[in-house]
Structures are given as C-alpha cells and as structure tokens.
Coordinates of C-alpha atoms in Angstrom, one line a residue:
Chain A
M221 CA 23.1 36.9 -15.4
P222 CA 24.7 35.7 -12.1
D223 CA 23.5 32.5 -10.7
S224 CA 21.3 33.6 -7.5
P225 CA 20.7 30.9 -5.1
V226 CA 17.0 30.9 -5.9
A227 CA 17.6 30.3 -9.7
R228 CA 18.9 26.8 -8.3
S229 CA 16.2 24.1 -8.2
V230 CA 18.3 21.2 -7.1
E231 CA 21.8 21.2 -5.7
I232 CA 23.7 17.9 -4.9
E233 CA 27.3 18.3 -3.6
K234 CA 29.9 15.5 -2.9
M235 CA 27.0 13.3 -2.7
S236 CA 27.6 9.5 -2.0
K237 CA 25.7 6.5 -1.2
W238 CA 26.3 2.8 0.0
F239 CA 24.4 -0.1 0.2
G240 CA 26.3 -2.0 2.9
D241 CA 29.6 -2.2 1.7
F242 CA 28.8 -1.3 -2.1
Q243 CA 29.4 2.1 -3.1
V244 CA 26.6 2.8 -5.4
L245 CA 27.0 6.8 -5.8
S246 CA 30.4 8.5 -5.2
D247 CA 31.1 12.2 -4.9
I248 CA 28.1 13.4 -7.3
D249 CA 28.1 17.2 -8.1
L250 CA 25.3 18.2 -9.8
S251 CA 23.3 21.7 -10.3
V252 CA 20.2 22.3 -11.8
K253 CA 18.7 25.6 -12.6
Q254 CA 15.2 26.4 -13.0
G255 CA 14.0 25.5 -16.1
E256 CA 16.6 23.3 -17.3
R257 CA 16.3 20.1 -18.7
I258 CA 18.9 17.5 -18.2
V259 CA 18.9 13.9 -19.3
V260 CA 20.3 11.2 -17.1
C261 CA 21.9 8.1 -18.9
G262 CA 24.2 5.2 -18.7
P263 CA 24.3 1.6 -18.4
S264 CA 22.1 -0.3 -16.0
G265 CA 23.4 -0.7 -12.8
S266 CA 25.4 3.0 -13.1
G267 CA 23.4 4.3 -10.4
K268 CA 21.4 6.6 -12.4
S269 CA 17.8 5.6 -10.6
T270 CA 19.2 6.0 -7.1
M271 CA 20.5 9.3 -7.8
I272 CA 17.2 10.6 -8.7
R273 CA 15.7 8.7 -6.1
C274 CA 18.1 10.5 -3.7
I275 CA 16.4 13.8 -4.9
N276 CA 13.1 13.3 -3.3
G277 CA 14.4 11.3 -0.4
L278 CA 12.8 8.0 -1.5
E279 CA 16.7 6.6 -0.7
A280 CA 18.8 7.8 2.0
F281 CA 22.4 9.1 1.2
Q282 CA 25.2 8.9 3.5
N283 CA 27.7 11.9 2.6
G284 CA 27.2 15.1 1.2
K285 CA 24.4 17.6 0.6
I286 CA 21.3 17.6 -1.7
T287 CA 19.3 21.4 -1.5
V288 CA 15.8 21.1 -3.4
N289 CA 14.2 24.6 -3.9
G290 CA 16.8 25.9 -1.1
V291 CA 15.6 23.5 1.8
E292 CA 18.4 20.8 2.2
L293 CA 17.3 17.2 2.6
A294 CA 17.2 15.4 5.8
Q295 CA 15.9 12.0 6.4
K296 CA 13.2 13.5 8.8
S297 CA 9.5 12.9 7.6
R298 CA 8.8 17.0 8.0
V299 CA 11.4 17.9 5.7
L300 CA 10.9 15.0 3.3
E301 CA 7.3 15.7 3.6
A302 CA 7.8 19.3 2.7
V303 CA 10.5 18.7 -0.1
R304 CA 8.1 16.1 -2.1
K305 CA 5.2 18.8 -2.2
N306 CA 7.5 20.4 -4.8
V307 CA 9.0 17.4 -6.4
G308 CA 6.7 15.3 -8.8
M309 CA 8.1 11.7 -9.8
V310 CA 7.1 9.5 -12.7
F311 CA 8.0 5.5 -11.8
Q312 CA 9.1 3.2 -14.5
Q313 CA 6.2 0.9 -13.8
F314 CA 3.7 3.9 -13.4
N315 CA 2.8 3.2 -9.9
L316 CA -1.0 4.2 -10.0
F317 CA -3.4 3.3 -7.4
P318 CA -5.5 0.5 -8.9
H319 CA -8.3 1.0 -6.7
L320 CA -8.8 4.4 -7.7
T321 CA -10.2 5.8 -10.9
V322 CA -8.2 8.1 -13.0
L323 CA -9.5 11.1 -11.3
Q324 CA -9.3 10.1 -7.9
N325 CA -5.6 9.0 -8.7
C326 CA -5.1 12.6 -9.4
T327 CA -7.1 14.2 -6.8
L328 CA -6.2 12.0 -3.7
A329 CA -2.8 14.1 -3.0
L330 CA -4.7 17.2 -3.8
T331 CA -7.0 16.6 -1.2
W332 CA -5.5 14.8 1.5
V333 CA -1.6 16.1 1.2
H334 CA -2.5 19.6 0.1
K335 CA -6.2 20.2 1.5
T336 CA -7.8 21.5 -1.5
P337 CA -11.4 21.4 -1.5
R338 CA -12.7 18.4 -3.6
A339 CA -14.6 20.5 -6.4
E340 CA -11.2 22.4 -6.9
A341 CA -9.2 19.5 -6.9
E342 CA -11.5 17.6 -9.6
R343 CA -11.1 21.0 -11.7
I344 CA -7.2 21.3 -11.3
A345 CA -7.3 17.4 -12.0
R346 CA -9.6 17.6 -15.2
R347 CA -7.0 20.4 -16.5
Y348 CA -3.9 18.1 -16.2
L349 CA -6.0 15.2 -17.7
E350 CA -6.9 17.5 -20.5
K351 CA -2.8 18.2 -20.8
V352 CA -1.7 14.8 -21.2
R353 CA -4.5 14.2 -23.8
I354 CA -6.9 11.8 -21.9
P355 CA -9.8 13.6 -20.3
E356 CA -12.1 11.3 -21.6
Q357 CA -10.5 8.3 -19.3
A358 CA -11.3 10.4 -16.0
G359 CA -13.8 7.7 -14.9
K360 CA -11.7 4.6 -16.0
Y361 CA -9.9 2.2 -13.7
P362 CA -6.2 2.1 -14.4
G363 CA -6.4 -1.6 -15.1
Q364 CA -8.3 -0.6 -18.4
L365 CA -5.9 1.6 -19.5
S366 CA -2.9 0.8 -21.6
G367 CA 0.4 1.2 -20.6
G368 CA 0.9 4.3 -22.3
Q369 CA -2.3 6.0 -21.1
Q370 CA -1.5 4.7 -17.8
Q371 CA 2.1 6.4 -17.5
R372 CA 0.2 9.5 -18.7
V373 CA -1.9 9.6 -16.0
A374 CA 1.0 9.3 -13.7
I375 CA 2.4 12.7 -15.6
A376 CA -0.8 14.5 -14.8
R377 CA -1.2 12.7 -11.2
S378 CA 2.1 14.4 -10.4
L379 CA 1.3 17.8 -12.1
C380 CA -1.5 18.4 -10.4
L381 CA 0.5 18.9 -7.4
R382 CA 2.1 21.7 -9.5
P383 CA 5.4 20.8 -8.8
S384 CA 8.6 22.9 -9.6
V385 CA 10.6 19.7 -10.6
M386 CA 9.6 16.4 -12.4
L387 CA 12.0 13.3 -12.1
F388 CA 11.3 10.9 -14.3
D389 CA 13.0 7.5 -13.9
E390 CA 12.8 5.6 -16.7
P391 CA 9.5 6.7 -18.0
T392 CA 9.1 4.6 -21.2
S393 CA 11.3 1.4 -20.3
S394 CA 8.4 -0.6 -19.4
L395 CA 6.3 0.6 -22.3
D396 CA 5.5 -1.5 -25.4
P397 CA 6.9 0.3 -28.6
E398 CA 4.4 1.9 -30.2
M399 CA 3.4 3.6 -26.9
V400 CA 6.6 5.4 -26.3
K401 CA 6.1 8.6 -28.4
E402 CA 2.5 9.4 -26.8
V403 CA 4.4 9.7 -23.3
L404 CA 7.5 11.3 -24.9
D405 CA 5.6 13.5 -26.6
T406 CA 3.7 14.8 -23.1
M407 CA 7.0 15.0 -21.4
A408 CA 8.5 17.5 -24.6
D409 CA 5.1 19.6 -23.5
L410 CA 6.0 19.9 -20.4
A411 CA 9.7 20.9 -21.3
Q412 CA 8.3 23.4 -23.5
D413 CA 6.4 25.4 -20.9
G414 CA 9.4 25.6 -18.7
M415 CA 9.1 22.5 -16.4
T416 CA 12.6 21.6 -14.2
I417 CA 13.3 18.0 -15.5
I418 CA 15.5 15.6 -14.3
C419 CA 14.9 12.5 -16.5
V420 CA 16.4 9.2 -16.6
T421 CA 15.8 7.1 -20.0
H422 CA 17.7 5.2 -22.7
E423 CA 15.8 7.7 -25.2
M424 CA 19.0 9.1 -26.7
G425 CA 16.6 11.0 -29.2
F426 CA 14.5 12.5 -26.8
A427 CA 18.0 13.6 -25.0
R428 CA 18.7 15.4 -28.5
R429 CA 15.4 16.8 -28.5
I430 CA 14.9 18.4 -25.2
A431 CA 17.9 18.4 -23.0
D432 CA 19.9 21.2 -22.2
R433 CA 22.4 19.0 -20.6
V434 CA 23.1 15.5 -21.0
I435 CA 24.7 13.7 -17.7
F436 CA 26.3 10.2 -18.4
M437 CA 26.8 8.0 -15.1
D438 CA 28.9 5.2 -15.2
Q439 CA 29.9 2.8 -11.7
G440 CA 28.3 5.5 -9.6
R441 CA 29.9 8.5 -11.0
I442 CA 29.3 10.9 -13.3
I443 CA 31.7 10.7 -15.7
E444 CA 30.4 13.5 -18.4
E445 CA 28.3 16.3 -18.9
A446 CA 27.4 18.2 -21.7
P447 CA 24.8 19.7 -24.1
P448 CA 23.3 17.3 -26.2
S449 CA 25.0 18.8 -29.5
I450 CA 28.4 18.3 -27.9
F451 CA 27.8 14.9 -26.1
F452 CA 26.2 13.2 -28.8
E453 CA 28.6 14.3 -31.9
N454 CA 32.0 14.9 -29.8
P455 CA 32.1 13.1 -26.1
R456 CA 35.2 13.7 -24.6
E457 CA 35.2 10.2 -22.6
A458 CA 36.2 7.1 -23.9
R459 CA 33.4 5.3 -21.8
T460 CA 30.8 8.0 -23.2
R461 CA 31.7 6.8 -26.5
R462 CA 31.4 3.2 -26.0
F463 CA 28.0 3.5 -24.7
L464 CA 26.8 5.8 -27.4
E465 CA 28.1 3.3 -29.9
Q466 CA 26.0 0.7 -28.2
V467 CA 22.8 2.4 -27.7
L468 CA 23.0 4.7 -31.2
H469 CA 22.9 2.1 -34.0
Chain B
M744 CA -41.0 -29.8 15.2
L745 CA -43.3 -27.2 15.4
N746 CA -44.4 -28.4 18.5
Y747 CA -40.9 -27.9 20.3
L748 CA -40.7 -24.4 18.8
E749 CA -43.9 -23.6 20.4
Q750 CA -43.0 -24.8 24.0
G751 CA -40.5 -22.1 24.4
W752 CA -37.4 -23.8 22.2
G753 CA -38.0 -21.6 19.4
H754 CA -37.4 -18.6 21.5
Q755 CA -33.9 -20.0 23.3
F756 CA -32.7 -20.6 19.5
V757 CA -33.4 -17.3 18.6
K758 CA -31.4 -16.2 21.5
A759 CA -28.7 -18.8 21.2
F760 CA -28.1 -17.3 17.6
G761 CA -28.1 -14.0 19.0
M762 CA -25.3 -15.1 21.2
S763 CA -23.2 -17.3 18.7
F764 CA -23.6 -14.4 16.1
S765 CA -22.6 -11.6 18.4
I766 CA -19.5 -13.3 19.6
A767 CA -18.4 -14.4 16.3
I768 CA -18.9 -10.7 15.0
I769 CA -17.2 -9.3 18.0
S770 CA -14.4 -11.9 17.4
F771 CA -14.3 -11.5 13.3
V772 CA -13.6 -7.7 14.2
L773 CA -11.0 -8.3 16.5
S774 CA -9.2 -11.0 14.8
I775 CA -9.2 -8.3 12.0
I776 CA -7.7 -5.6 14.0
I777 CA -4.9 -8.3 15.2
G778 CA -4.1 -9.2 11.3
I779 CA -3.7 -5.6 10.8
G780 CA -1.5 -4.4 14.1
A781 CA 0.4 -8.1 13.7
T782 CA 1.2 -7.2 9.9
L783 CA 2.3 -4.0 10.4
L784 CA 4.4 -4.9 13.5
A785 CA 5.9 -7.8 11.3
S786 CA 6.7 -5.2 8.5
S787 CA 8.0 -2.4 10.8
R788 CA 11.6 -2.2 11.2
I789 CA 11.4 -2.9 14.8
R790 CA 13.5 -5.6 15.8
F791 CA 12.4 -9.6 16.5
A792 CA 9.2 -8.2 15.8
A793 CA 8.4 -10.0 12.7
A794 CA 10.0 -13.1 14.3
I795 CA 7.4 -12.6 17.2
V796 CA 4.5 -12.5 14.9
K797 CA 5.7 -15.6 13.1
F798 CA 5.6 -17.5 16.0
Y799 CA 2.4 -15.9 17.3
T800 CA 0.7 -17.2 14.0
Y801 CA 2.7 -20.6 14.3
L802 CA 1.4 -21.4 17.8
F803 CA -2.0 -20.3 17.3
R804 CA -2.6 -22.2 14.0
S805 CA -1.2 -25.3 15.2
L806 CA -3.2 -25.3 18.6
P807 CA -6.5 -26.6 18.9
G808 CA -8.9 -23.7 19.9
I809 CA -10.3 -26.1 22.5
L810 CA -6.9 -25.9 24.3
L811 CA -6.7 -22.5 24.2
L812 CA -10.3 -21.6 25.2
L813 CA -10.1 -23.8 28.4
L814 CA -6.6 -22.2 29.1
I815 CA -8.1 -18.8 29.2
F816 CA -11.3 -20.0 30.6
Y817 CA -9.4 -21.3 33.8
T818 CA -6.8 -18.7 33.9
A819 CA -8.7 -15.8 32.7
D820 CA -11.5 -16.3 35.2
S821 CA -9.3 -16.4 38.4
L822 CA -6.8 -13.6 37.0
I823 CA -9.8 -11.5 36.5
Q824 CA -11.4 -12.5 39.8
S825 CA -8.2 -11.4 41.6
L826 CA -7.6 -8.0 39.4
V827 CA -11.3 -7.1 40.8
K828 CA -10.8 -8.5 44.3
F829 CA -7.5 -6.1 44.3
L830 CA -9.2 -3.1 43.1
T831 CA -12.3 -3.2 44.6
G832 CA -11.9 -5.2 47.6
T833 CA -15.1 -7.2 47.0
S834 CA -14.7 -11.0 46.5
D835 CA -17.6 -11.7 44.9
A836 CA -17.0 -10.9 41.3
S837 CA -18.2 -12.9 38.7
V838 CA -16.7 -12.6 35.2
S839 CA -18.8 -13.9 32.2
P840 CA -17.9 -16.8 30.1
V841 CA -18.4 -14.2 27.2
V842 CA -15.0 -12.7 27.8
P843 CA -12.5 -15.7 27.6
A844 CA -14.7 -16.9 25.1
V845 CA -14.6 -13.5 23.0
L846 CA -10.8 -13.5 23.7
S847 CA -9.7 -17.2 22.7
T848 CA -11.8 -17.1 19.4
S849 CA -10.1 -13.7 18.6
I850 CA -6.7 -14.8 19.2
V851 CA -6.9 -17.8 17.2
L852 CA -8.8 -16.2 14.2
G853 CA -6.2 -13.4 14.8
A854 CA -3.4 -15.8 13.7
Y855 CA -5.3 -16.6 10.5
A856 CA -6.3 -12.9 10.1
T857 CA -2.5 -12.0 10.0
E858 CA -1.1 -14.5 7.7
L859 CA -4.0 -13.5 5.4
F860 CA -3.0 -9.8 5.7
K861 CA 0.9 -10.8 5.6
A862 CA -0.1 -12.5 2.4
G863 CA -1.9 -9.6 1.1
W864 CA 0.6 -7.1 2.1
A865 CA 3.5 -8.9 0.5
D866 CA 1.5 -8.8 -2.5
I867 CA 1.6 -4.9 -2.5
S868 CA 4.5 -3.6 -4.7
A869 CA 7.2 -1.5 -3.4
G870 CA 6.3 1.1 -6.0
Q871 CA 2.7 1.6 -4.3
H872 CA 4.4 2.6 -1.2
E873 CA 7.2 4.6 -3.1
A874 CA 4.2 6.7 -5.1
G875 CA 2.3 7.6 -1.7
R876 CA 5.6 9.2 -0.2
A877 CA 6.8 11.0 -3.5
L878 CA 3.3 12.3 -3.3
G879 CA 4.1 13.7 0.1
F880 CA 1.5 11.2 2.0
T881 CA 2.4 10.8 5.5
R882 CA 2.8 7.2 6.8
F883 CA -0.5 6.8 8.1
Q884 CA -2.2 8.6 4.9
S885 CA -0.5 6.0 2.6
L886 CA -1.6 3.0 4.9
A887 CA -5.2 4.2 5.3
L888 CA -5.9 5.6 1.5
I889 CA -3.5 3.6 -0.5
I890 CA -2.2 0.1 0.8
L891 CA -5.1 -0.6 3.1
P892 CA -8.1 -0.5 0.8
Q893 CA -5.9 -2.5 -1.6
I894 CA -5.2 -5.2 0.6
Y895 CA -8.6 -5.5 1.5
R896 CA -9.8 -5.9 -2.0
K897 CA -7.0 -8.7 -2.1
V898 CA -8.4 -10.7 0.9
L899 CA -12.0 -10.2 0.8
P900 CA -12.5 -13.9 -0.4
H901 CA -10.6 -15.4 2.4
L902 CA -12.3 -12.9 5.1
G903 CA -15.6 -14.3 3.8
S904 CA -14.2 -17.9 5.2
L905 CA -12.9 -16.7 7.8
W906 CA -16.3 -15.3 8.9
L907 CA -17.9 -18.5 8.5
I908 CA -15.1 -19.7 10.7
S909 CA -15.5 -17.8 13.5
M910 CA -19.1 -18.5 13.4
K911 CA -18.1 -22.3 13.5
E912 CA -15.8 -21.2 16.6
T913 CA -18.4 -20.6 18.6
A914 CA -20.0 -24.2 19.1
L915 CA -16.9 -24.9 20.9
L916 CA -18.2 -22.1 23.7
S917 CA -20.7 -24.8 24.5
I918 CA -18.5 -26.5 26.5
I919 CA -18.0 -23.5 28.9
G920 CA -21.2 -23.1 29.2
I921 CA -22.2 -20.4 26.9
P922 CA -25.8 -20.9 25.8
D923 CA -24.9 -21.0 22.3
I924 CA -26.6 -22.6 19.1
V925 CA -25.2 -26.1 20.1
R926 CA -25.6 -25.9 23.8
I927 CA -29.3 -25.2 23.5
A928 CA -29.7 -28.3 20.9
S929 CA -27.8 -30.6 23.2
L930 CA -30.3 -29.4 26.0
G931 CA -33.1 -29.2 24.0
A932 CA -32.1 -33.2 22.8
R933 CA -31.7 -34.7 26.2
S934 CA -34.5 -33.0 27.8
T935 CA -37.1 -33.8 24.9
G936 CA -35.4 -36.9 23.7
A937 CA -35.6 -35.6 20.1
P938 CA -31.8 -35.5 18.9
F939 CA -32.5 -35.5 15.3
T940 CA -34.9 -32.8 15.6
F941 CA -32.7 -30.5 17.5
Y942 CA -29.3 -30.9 15.7
G943 CA -31.2 -30.7 12.8
I944 CA -32.5 -27.4 13.5
A945 CA -29.2 -26.4 14.6
I946 CA -27.6 -27.6 11.3
A947 CA -30.5 -25.7 9.7
I948 CA -29.5 -22.6 11.6
F949 CA -25.5 -23.1 10.2
I950 CA -26.4 -23.5 6.8
A951 CA -28.9 -20.6 6.6
F952 CA -26.5 -18.6 8.0
A953 CA -23.6 -19.5 5.8
F954 CA -26.0 -19.1 2.9
A955 CA -26.8 -15.6 4.0
S956 CA -22.8 -14.8 4.6
S957 CA -21.7 -16.3 1.1
R958 CA -24.4 -13.8 -0.4
V959 CA -23.1 -11.0 1.5
F960 CA -19.6 -11.7 0.6
S961 CA -20.3 -11.9 -3.1
Y962 CA -21.9 -8.8 -3.1
L963 CA -18.9 -7.3 -1.7
E964 CA -16.6 -8.9 -3.9
G965 CA -18.3 -7.9 -6.9
R966 CA -18.3 -4.4 -5.7
S967 CA -14.5 -4.6 -5.0
R968 CA -14.0 -6.5 -8.4
R969 CA -15.6 -3.8 -10.0
S970 CA -13.5 -1.0 -8.5
M971 CA -10.4 -2.4 -9.4
G972 CA -11.2 -2.0 -13.0
A973 CA -12.4 -5.5 -14.0
I974 CA -15.3 -5.2 -16.4

C-alpha cells in the first residue's frame, strides 16, 4: 500500500533546535504512520525528551518542520491548541492536578476544551478509568494514590480526549520498580488497540515487546532506527552497541 | 460601661466597626487583585516587569503605612479635587477621606500579597503548566482552572494573616479623621474621661474580630486541605 499523506500521523523533517548557543537537536527526520509504535531510547541528554516535546509544541524549534495529522506546527496559540487536541502526552512526573479528584482530572479538559456536557464527560472518564483498571479510585485525590496508579490516571486523562497520537516521556522513570509493570501493561494494551505511540523510555523489554521501530538518539541526532529484532540483535552502529551493552545486563 | 453604651456610644462603635470592616474588606480584596496581577506581570516575558514588581514590593514593605497614607491623603485630595474641577468646573468638590484610606492600605497590603502569590506561584511545578498546555487549555483557562486554585490552597493560611493585618491597618485611618474603631474610642475616652473603658471596648472588638476571622479561615483551610487529598 503506498503511503498516503493521511496515513502519516507525525512527520518531522530536518528539525533542529538550540538552547542558546547549544544545539540540542540536529536535522531530525522521523516519519510515524498511523497506528505505528515507536520507542525512542538513548543516553540522558541525547535530546529524546526534547524531541517528543517538540511534537506537541511544548518546546519550540528553530529549523525544519513538524506536521501532525496534516497540520503544520507553528508557535501560534491557535495552531498549538488545535494540534494538542489530537496529541495526548504522559509525563515522567505524572503532572496530575492535585486539587482535583481523579474523575475531575479526567473531565476537566473534556468540559472546558472540548465543551463536552458534564454527564457525557463523566461517562467517558469512567470508561477510560476502567480501561486503565482503576475505576474505583475515581473519587480520590492524586495524593492518595500510588505512583503507578497516578500514572495510569494520567494515561486515562489523556485518552479521554481521544487523541490520535500518544506521546510518553519516560513514563516509568520516576516509579518504584514494583509499579513499572502495571504502567507498561496499560501502555501495551493501548498499543494493541492500534493507538499511535511515540514513547521515550529506558525499558528495553517493553521496546522489544511492543515497538514497530526503535529509534536510538545520541547528542541530538537519530543515530539508528530499526525494528526491535534487528535493533537488539544486530545493531549497525557502534554507539548503539555501546549503549545496549550498558542498559541490557 | 453599659451606661456609656446606652448614651449613644454603642451605636457609634457599631458604625465605627462597620467603617473599619468595610475599608478592611475592600482593601483586602484589592490587595489580592494587586497581588495576583503583579505576580502574573512578574512571571510574564515583558521586559523589566519582574524588576518593577520587585521594586514595588521592596518599597511598600519598607515604608511605614502611615507615611504613605499621609502622602496619598494630601496629594490625592488635591489631585482629585483639581480633576473634578477640570471636569465639572465646580470647585467645591470634596473627596471622602475613605478614598485615600482604601488606596494606601491596598497598596501596602498589595505588596505583601504580591510576595505571597509570587511564592505560591514559584511553588507550582513547571509540569502543571505543561500538563495544562498539553491538554489544550488556553493560557487563561489553565490559569483559572489549574494554577490559581492550587496557589489559593497554598497561600490560604497566609491570607488569614493578611486579612487580620488589613483590619489592624484601619486603626491608622483615625489620623485622617475617618471614624473608625480607634477614633471613636479616643473620642469617647477624651469626652468622658474613661479611657480604660473606651480603649478596652476597642481592644475587645479587635480580639473578637480576630477570633471570628480565625474560625472562618480555619474552616476554609480544613476544606482546602481535604480537597488536596490529605485525609
């Protein structure tokens, strides 16, 4: 099947970014098809988080072009708000709203951004809380939940807006080890449902399990990209091999 | 004491309390508006805004309120009078001393409120702003629905103190002739020769007011603590 432009979910072309004089991203090219699952890995400071934060405009970039579902990103609030309606994001620190209950965390953007009637918003929120397997926590506040539960709420909160792409920025890096699995399982469920996923993570087992493609970044560049079978068994680049030796023990 | 209260002083004190309370509440609300506005300004990308806000809080936290009150009283009075004269052509306009009173207390308390809100703002992690943006909220929505409610919960105990200070500040207003609690007490003390009774009543009013206020604020704090998830 030829790649029609509609089937492209995220298209990054020759994107570069500087923090002052320091170049954090150089000539990034990445094309993600709808339903594709991408795992981005690399040493810290390699620019992987910055790259996915550019996709929903949390970071501005100076050169190149990013297109999300056919909309070209620009640092204008109207464009950004339109793009963000289609792009969900899950953060390392969860970033739930501590003053709102789990249910309110999920319905806030539905009612205010998407203008969904309250009853309908709550119905949607409960459905996704069920999907991440914590419907019984709806009335609690984030501070009353474990890290793993909070992250699952954060995933539900994004899903409520029915995004076409989900960005995960090291979603398990600030979790206690025993909670990593529940979050990864939730993400694997999503992958099975055909959600387009771009995930920055150090969880190589997860990458092997769900990724269609693994991207390795170092010093602001994409060094290598390959399906997991090739990436883990037979990486092309020496830097990738060195990295894998360090993270796979 | 009942004797004095029956002689009409009781009525005077009720009116005086009403005056002090009204000025305190207007100044308190204005100071919060100033505090939030200055905090937003300080965190904006506008050049020099942060420095200007810093200068404002520095200046008005270091000046005694009484100096500012007198300054505003004398300048505002003539300014407003000449403005009224210019606009209406009449020269007998009189400006209620309440206007400079409210202005000066609001400006001074606003400086403290600004420091409070700035600290509250700094306490909100960047992640909260980012989550709001990532979910598609506009800047205003994010502020009203996500950021300010959290700052409110953080600064609430301090707002309680600010509220008591704003009530106490009204005692200064007696020097520009506003019939507040302290002025009525001192008038009564002088005209009856019973200073202990009259100042005693004033003290009792302030203490009762502080007690009632602290009850209201601890109720609000309890409510906000519950809603932040602490059991």
